[in-house]
């Protein structure tokens, strides 16, 4: 295998620079593909075996050389392995022509090989070895020791593999430090605790899983996590807000990660409300009122998911209405808003339900507050 060869070469005193100069530092993408094919002995081994070896080395490197227990074992291919190899046939050896074509179009595989090379050769980042790889996609978020232990110990919805896959989909400003602000496994099931953890706290990565169906039917037994990235602060208000950098996603062991970005069809990016009588109470992302792309009800027992034109997303959950199994909120970019603790609250701010009724009636509002930073200099 490629990584065994590189490890043995460096252990025997060979210069990593010479290895790279001979096999990897090519200016032609086909030449790089040929080098990997030769080193990995892909004319004799299965692609799935190669991909699994890459994943183990790459994801450990991404998370600062700590070998995550969540990475695929030799006997149980992970969804990442299936994701980067699909739809390629992985139970046969790769001809050089088939490998070249696959290498050219598979950005995910090139990123993983890049990380695995750094791990095997003990190289300092940010040197880019593989053509077509973005340095930004190799950036690892930092986690606290407690959060990292929970990820590696299987106590979080965020696995080492999913963290890598989601990180590369987020804006650069949300790839630096991640903090688990809420987990029902850790903090108990409480809407008020969840709401306090997400409201006005910055950019949020929301992860949800459904409560497992006790049915003996194993047709839909794959582990599935879905959720959203909310780029701008989530605020309680009776109308939609947010930005087009939001996204919805779903990941499972059968199909890998699917990401759904804003289409521009409407601006229904995010919605948060609670303690209202005339409006939905909960957190919604995309879709329409009462028909959200993803909805977490303030009762905090159930949610729902509909196809959404906002993100061109399908139903994310197995069932339209689902019982919440686990739910987590990660702050991936802390809020930079300065709170004015002594400022007065206007009647409009204090009564969002009345605001909504006035908006629906097309009535003007004369006391809408202007917040700091909203006045042109």
C-alpha positions as MATLAB code, in Angstrom:
seq = 'XXXXXXXXXXXXXXXXXXXXXXXXXXXXXXXXXXXXXXXXXXXXXXXXXXXXXXXXXXXXXXXXXXXXXXXXXXXXXXXXXXXXXXXXXXXXXXXXXXXXXXXXXXXXXXXXXXXXXXXXXXXXXXXXXXXXXXXXXXXXXXXXXXXXXXXXXXXXXXXXXXXXXXXXXXXXXXXXXXXXXXXXXXXXXXXXXXXXXXXXXXXXXXXXXXXXXXXXXXXXXXXXXXXXXXXXXXXXXXXXXXXXXXXXXXXXXXXXXXXXXXXXXXXXXXXXXXXXXXXXXXXXXXXXXXXXXXXXXXXXXXXXXXXXXXXXXXXXXXXXXXXXXXXXXXXXXXXXXXXXXXXXXXXXXXXXXXXXXXXXXXXXXXXXXXXXXXXXX';
ca = [
       0.000    0.000    0.000;
       1.050    3.602   -0.607;
       1.157    4.625    3.047;
       3.108    1.523    4.123;
       5.687    2.270    1.465;
       6.035    5.920    2.468;
       6.279    5.098    6.169;
       8.946    2.468    5.563;
      10.879    4.817    3.278;
      10.940    7.645    5.814;
      11.750    5.214    8.654;
      14.773    3.935    6.747;
      16.196    7.427    6.481;
      15.052    8.316    2.973;
      14.485   12.005    2.363;
      10.739   12.802    2.059;
      11.626   15.577   -0.385;
      13.226   13.026   -2.729;
      10.153   10.814   -2.520;
       7.947   13.769   -3.358;
      10.236   14.931   -6.107;
      10.189   11.529   -7.734;
       6.561   10.544   -7.331;
       4.304   13.420   -6.296;
       5.592   16.850   -7.393;
       4.228   16.634  -10.902;
       2.928   19.539  -12.945;
       0.509   17.327  -14.822;
      -2.577   15.849  -13.161;
      -2.292   12.636  -15.198;
       1.310   12.201  -14.057;
       0.169   12.564  -10.442;
      -2.564   10.009  -11.038;
      -0.021    7.608  -12.535;
       2.290    8.053   -9.525;
      -0.479    7.288   -7.037;
      -1.628    4.315   -9.119;
       1.900    2.889   -9.115;
       2.644    3.547   -5.440;
      -0.739    2.278   -4.298;
      -0.465   -0.853   -6.469;
      -3.969   -0.130   -7.732;
      -3.514   -2.634  -10.545;
      -3.776   -5.418   -7.943;
      -5.837   -4.115   -4.980;
      -9.461   -3.094   -4.671;
     -10.268    0.603   -4.787;
     -12.280    0.279   -1.563;
      -9.177   -1.037    0.215;
      -7.142    1.898   -1.071;
      -9.866    4.417   -0.147;
     -10.203    2.988    3.360;
      -6.478    3.331    3.941;
      -6.576    6.904    2.667;
      -9.497    7.771    4.963;
      -7.799    6.416    8.072;
      -4.638    8.442    7.467;
      -6.331   11.569    6.128;
      -8.954   12.109    8.803;
      -6.463   11.453   11.569;
      -4.240   14.127    9.996;
      -7.154   16.552    9.632;
      -7.864   16.305   13.369;
      -4.263   17.069   14.314;
      -2.840   13.544   14.135;
      -5.237   12.119   16.751;
      -6.435    8.725   15.430;
     -10.232    8.933   15.627;
     -12.076    5.772   16.581;
     -14.925    6.806   14.286;
     -12.845    6.226   11.150;
     -13.653    3.159    9.081;
     -12.339   -0.200   10.180;
     -11.035   -2.750    7.708;
     -14.201   -4.817    8.022;
     -16.771   -2.004    7.949;
     -16.375    0.560    5.155;
     -17.447    4.010    6.330;
     -19.858    6.250    4.489;
     -16.877    8.409    3.509;
     -15.305    5.453    1.689;
     -18.566    4.750   -0.116;
     -19.056    8.463   -0.789;
     -15.700    9.071   -2.457;
     -15.766    5.821   -4.427;
     -19.380    5.905   -5.684;
     -20.425    5.196   -8.353;
     -17.083    3.568   -9.167;
     -16.915   -0.219   -8.877;
     -14.694   -0.770   -5.825;
     -14.494   -4.566   -5.753;
     -12.060   -4.797   -8.627;
      -8.613   -3.482   -9.450;
      -8.356   -0.209  -11.354;
      -6.949   -0.023  -14.850;
      -4.691    2.983  -15.425;
      -7.164    4.650  -17.827;
     -10.111    4.209  -15.456;
      -8.020    5.472  -12.551;
      -6.900    8.599  -14.442;
     -10.490    9.517  -15.284;
     -11.625    8.929  -11.725;
      -8.738   10.896  -10.239;
      -9.421   13.944  -12.434;
     -13.069   14.272  -11.449;
     -12.844   13.264   -7.779;
     -11.966   16.368   -5.743;
     -12.825   14.620   -2.475;
     -10.331   11.838   -3.097;
      -7.572   14.308   -3.998;
      -8.152   16.211   -0.742;
      -7.975   13.008    1.280;
      -4.797   11.868   -0.467;
      -3.299   15.315    0.232;
      -4.018   14.954    3.943;
      -2.818   11.351    4.003;
       0.484   12.334    2.400;
       1.071   14.945    5.089;
       0.341   12.318    7.714;
       2.617    9.692    6.189;
       5.528   12.015    5.457;
       5.110   14.147    8.610;
       5.083   17.337    6.554;
       4.250   20.809    7.742;
       1.163   22.440    6.305;
       0.324   24.399    4.237;
       2.387   22.884    1.412;
       0.029   21.705   -1.313;
       1.189   18.478   -2.931;
      -1.811   17.487   -5.042;
      -2.970   19.582   -7.982;
      -6.465   21.005   -7.704;
      -6.633   20.963   -3.884;
      -7.662   24.113   -2.010;
      -5.633   24.941    1.092;
      -8.800   26.260    2.762;
     -10.389   22.794    2.610;
      -7.513   21.347    4.638;
      -8.034   23.707    7.590;
      -9.018   21.902   10.783;
     -11.325   23.622   13.293;
     -10.093   23.585   16.879;
     -12.288   21.946   19.525;
     -12.070   22.026   23.286;
     -10.673   18.910   24.945;
     -14.123   17.970   26.265;
     -15.818   18.421   22.889;
     -13.087   16.472   21.118;
     -13.361   13.604   23.601;
     -17.108   13.453   22.971;
     -16.564   13.378   19.188;
     -13.968   10.614   19.365;
     -15.906    8.699   22.007;
     -19.066    8.467   19.907;
     -21.021   10.676   22.323;
     -21.763   13.338   19.701;
     -23.661   13.435   16.421;
     -20.561   15.082   15.006;
     -18.152   12.280   14.114;
     -14.577   12.801   12.964;
     -15.604   11.990    9.393;
     -18.693   14.202    9.371;
     -16.711   17.069   10.900;
     -14.207   16.878    8.062;
     -16.921   16.643    5.402;
     -18.991   19.545    6.786;
     -16.004   21.782    7.444;
     -15.047   21.867    3.778;
     -18.570   23.065    2.901;
     -18.604   26.060    5.269;
     -17.289   29.589    4.659;
     -13.679   30.059    5.724;
     -14.695   32.227    8.683;
     -16.609   29.267   10.158;
     -13.743   26.749   10.017;
     -11.620   28.084   12.892;
     -13.080   27.151   16.285;
     -16.121   25.000   17.012;
     -17.874   24.815   20.370;
     -20.749   22.514   21.259;
     -23.193   24.998   22.795;
     -26.003   22.485   23.273;
     -26.464   18.719   23.231;
     -29.557   17.034   24.611;
     -27.403   14.052   25.619;
     -25.242   16.329   27.760;
     -27.588   19.164   28.760;
     -30.958   17.416   28.930;
     -33.961   17.972   26.679;
     -34.958   21.622   27.175;
     -36.185   24.126   24.597;
     -35.216   27.106   26.769;
     -31.652   25.777   27.133;
     -31.440   25.106   23.390;
     -32.920   28.507   22.505;
     -30.481   30.300   24.804;
     -27.601   28.378   23.250;
     -28.407   29.421   19.659;
     -30.108   32.825   19.876;
     -27.707   35.666   19.146;
     -24.638   33.458   19.614;
     -23.153   33.639   16.102;
     -22.997   31.148   13.227;
     -24.603   27.833   14.165;
     -24.144   24.280   12.913;
     -27.291   22.326   13.792;
     -27.276   18.510   13.807;
     -30.365   16.346   14.300;
     -31.138   12.638   14.317;
     -34.509   10.935   14.426;
     -35.555    8.677   17.238;
     -35.031    5.122   16.019;
     -38.109    3.260   14.903;
     -38.617    0.107   16.959;
     -39.949   -1.683   13.912;
     -38.089   -4.849   12.914;
     -37.996   -3.642    9.321;
     -34.305   -2.948    8.639;
     -34.856   -1.401    5.227;
     -34.103    2.090    6.593;
     -31.667    1.080    9.300;
     -28.792    3.307    8.113;
     -27.647    5.945   10.581;
     -28.783    9.353    9.343;
     -27.879   12.831   10.591;
     -29.294   15.985    9.049;
     -29.304   19.656    9.890;
     -28.325   23.145    8.819;
     -25.617   25.761    8.834;
     -26.922   29.210    9.821;
     -24.382   31.854    8.900;
     -25.941   34.935   10.501;
     -27.173   35.155   14.065;
     -30.458   33.465   14.849;
     -32.803   36.030   16.366;
     -36.327   35.828   17.705;
     -38.580   37.692   15.307;
     -41.900   37.120   13.547;
     -40.436   36.986   10.039;
     -37.713   35.322    8.021;
     -34.118   36.469    8.298;
     -30.624   35.152    7.607;
     -28.393   35.082    4.528;
     -27.860   33.048    1.380;
     -24.737   31.459    2.915;
     -27.007   29.169    4.941;
     -27.329   25.553    3.865;
     -29.162   22.339    4.680;
     -27.505   18.929    4.679;
     -28.093   15.228    5.255;
     -25.526   12.477    5.829;
     -26.023    8.752    6.138;
     -24.060    5.550    5.849;
     -25.589    4.701    2.474;
     -25.186    7.864    0.394;
     -22.659   10.033    2.221;
     -23.099   13.800    2.608;
     -25.587   15.803    0.548;
     -25.488   19.615    0.808;
     -28.282   21.934   -0.310;
     -27.490   25.620   -0.799;
     -29.724   28.678   -1.207;
     -31.224   28.984   -4.661;
     -32.357   32.627   -4.562;
     -35.966   31.533   -5.106;
     -36.918   33.339   -1.879;
     -35.248   34.684    1.258;
     -36.771   32.225    3.730;
     -33.378   31.370    5.176;
     -34.170   31.018    8.897;
     -36.908   31.725   11.438;
     -37.027   31.646   15.240;
     -40.033   32.400   17.421;
     -41.461   31.258   20.727;
     -44.148   32.114   23.277;
     -46.562   33.224   20.522;
     -50.206   32.381   19.961;
     -50.657   33.296   16.292;
     -47.318   32.252   14.786;
     -45.344   28.989   14.676;
     -43.171   28.489   17.737;
     -39.810   26.920   17.059;
     -36.797   27.060   14.737;
     -37.364   26.792   10.983;
     -35.020   26.756    8.001;
     -36.283   27.197    4.440;
     -39.669   26.509    2.865;
     -42.858   28.245    3.979;
     -44.560   28.875    7.307;
     -45.972   25.533    8.527;
     -44.093   23.798    5.687;
     -40.441   24.303    6.591;
     -37.452   22.658    4.953;
     -36.423   21.758    8.498;
     -38.488   22.510   11.592;
     -37.710   22.004   15.274;
     -40.857   22.593   17.324;
     -40.525   24.521   20.599;
     -42.161   21.582   22.349;
     -38.769   19.998   21.658;
     -40.166   16.517   21.157;
     -40.761   16.526   17.412;
     -39.843   18.205   14.176;
     -40.639   17.980   10.484;
     -39.032   18.305    7.074;
     -40.520   19.227    3.694;
     -39.007   19.666    0.254;
     -37.837   23.286    0.113;
     -37.469   25.617   -2.856;
     -35.329   27.916   -0.703;
     -32.496   25.382   -0.723;
     -33.704   23.000   -3.443;
     -33.673   20.346   -0.730;
     -35.717   17.151   -0.479;
     -37.298   15.843    2.701;
     -34.284   15.410    4.967;
     -35.833   13.037    7.505;
     -37.070    9.518    6.833;
     -40.558   10.588    7.937;
     -42.185   13.976    7.309;
     -42.988   14.330   11.030;
     -40.226   12.864   13.142;
     -39.502   12.370   16.814;
     -36.257   14.052   17.813;
     -33.655   11.505   18.859;
     -30.591   13.668   19.418;
     -29.997   17.330   18.653;
     -26.874   19.450   18.904;
     -25.987   23.083   18.216;
     -22.360   23.990   17.549;
     -21.146   27.593   17.492;
     -18.766   27.663   14.526;
     -18.231   31.428   14.554;
     -18.814   33.365   17.760;
     -20.996   36.468   17.744;
     -19.238   39.806   17.391;
     -22.323   41.828   18.393;
     -21.830   44.190   21.330;
     -24.783   44.122   23.724;
     -26.129   47.401   25.089;
     -27.374   46.262   28.458;
     -28.663   49.681   29.391;
     -30.540   50.428   26.176;
     -34.279   50.834   26.157;
     -36.499   48.388   24.326;
     -39.084   49.846   21.960;
     -42.695   48.742   21.846;
     -42.063   47.191   18.446;
     -39.125   45.099   19.677;
     -41.008   43.981   22.766;
     -44.096   42.867   20.818;
     -43.072   40.844   17.761;
     -46.540   39.290   17.515;
     -48.114   42.726   17.089;
     -45.473   43.541   14.468;
     -46.440   40.466   12.476;
     -50.123   41.422   12.530;
     -49.307   44.959   11.362;
     -47.148   43.596    8.549;
     -49.898   41.231    7.389;
     -52.366   44.126    7.425;
     -49.899   46.318    5.494;
     -50.048   48.952    8.238;
     -47.120   51.351    8.751;
     -44.976   51.177   11.899;
     -43.658   54.456   13.319;
     -41.543   53.210   16.210;
     -39.269   50.681   14.511;
     -35.924   51.028   16.297;
     -32.653   51.736   14.566;
     -29.918   49.607   16.100;
     -26.300   50.542   16.420;
     -24.455   49.931   13.179;
     -27.574   50.436   11.003;
     -27.086   54.206   10.511;
     -24.927   55.236    7.580;
     -21.845   57.188    8.673;
];
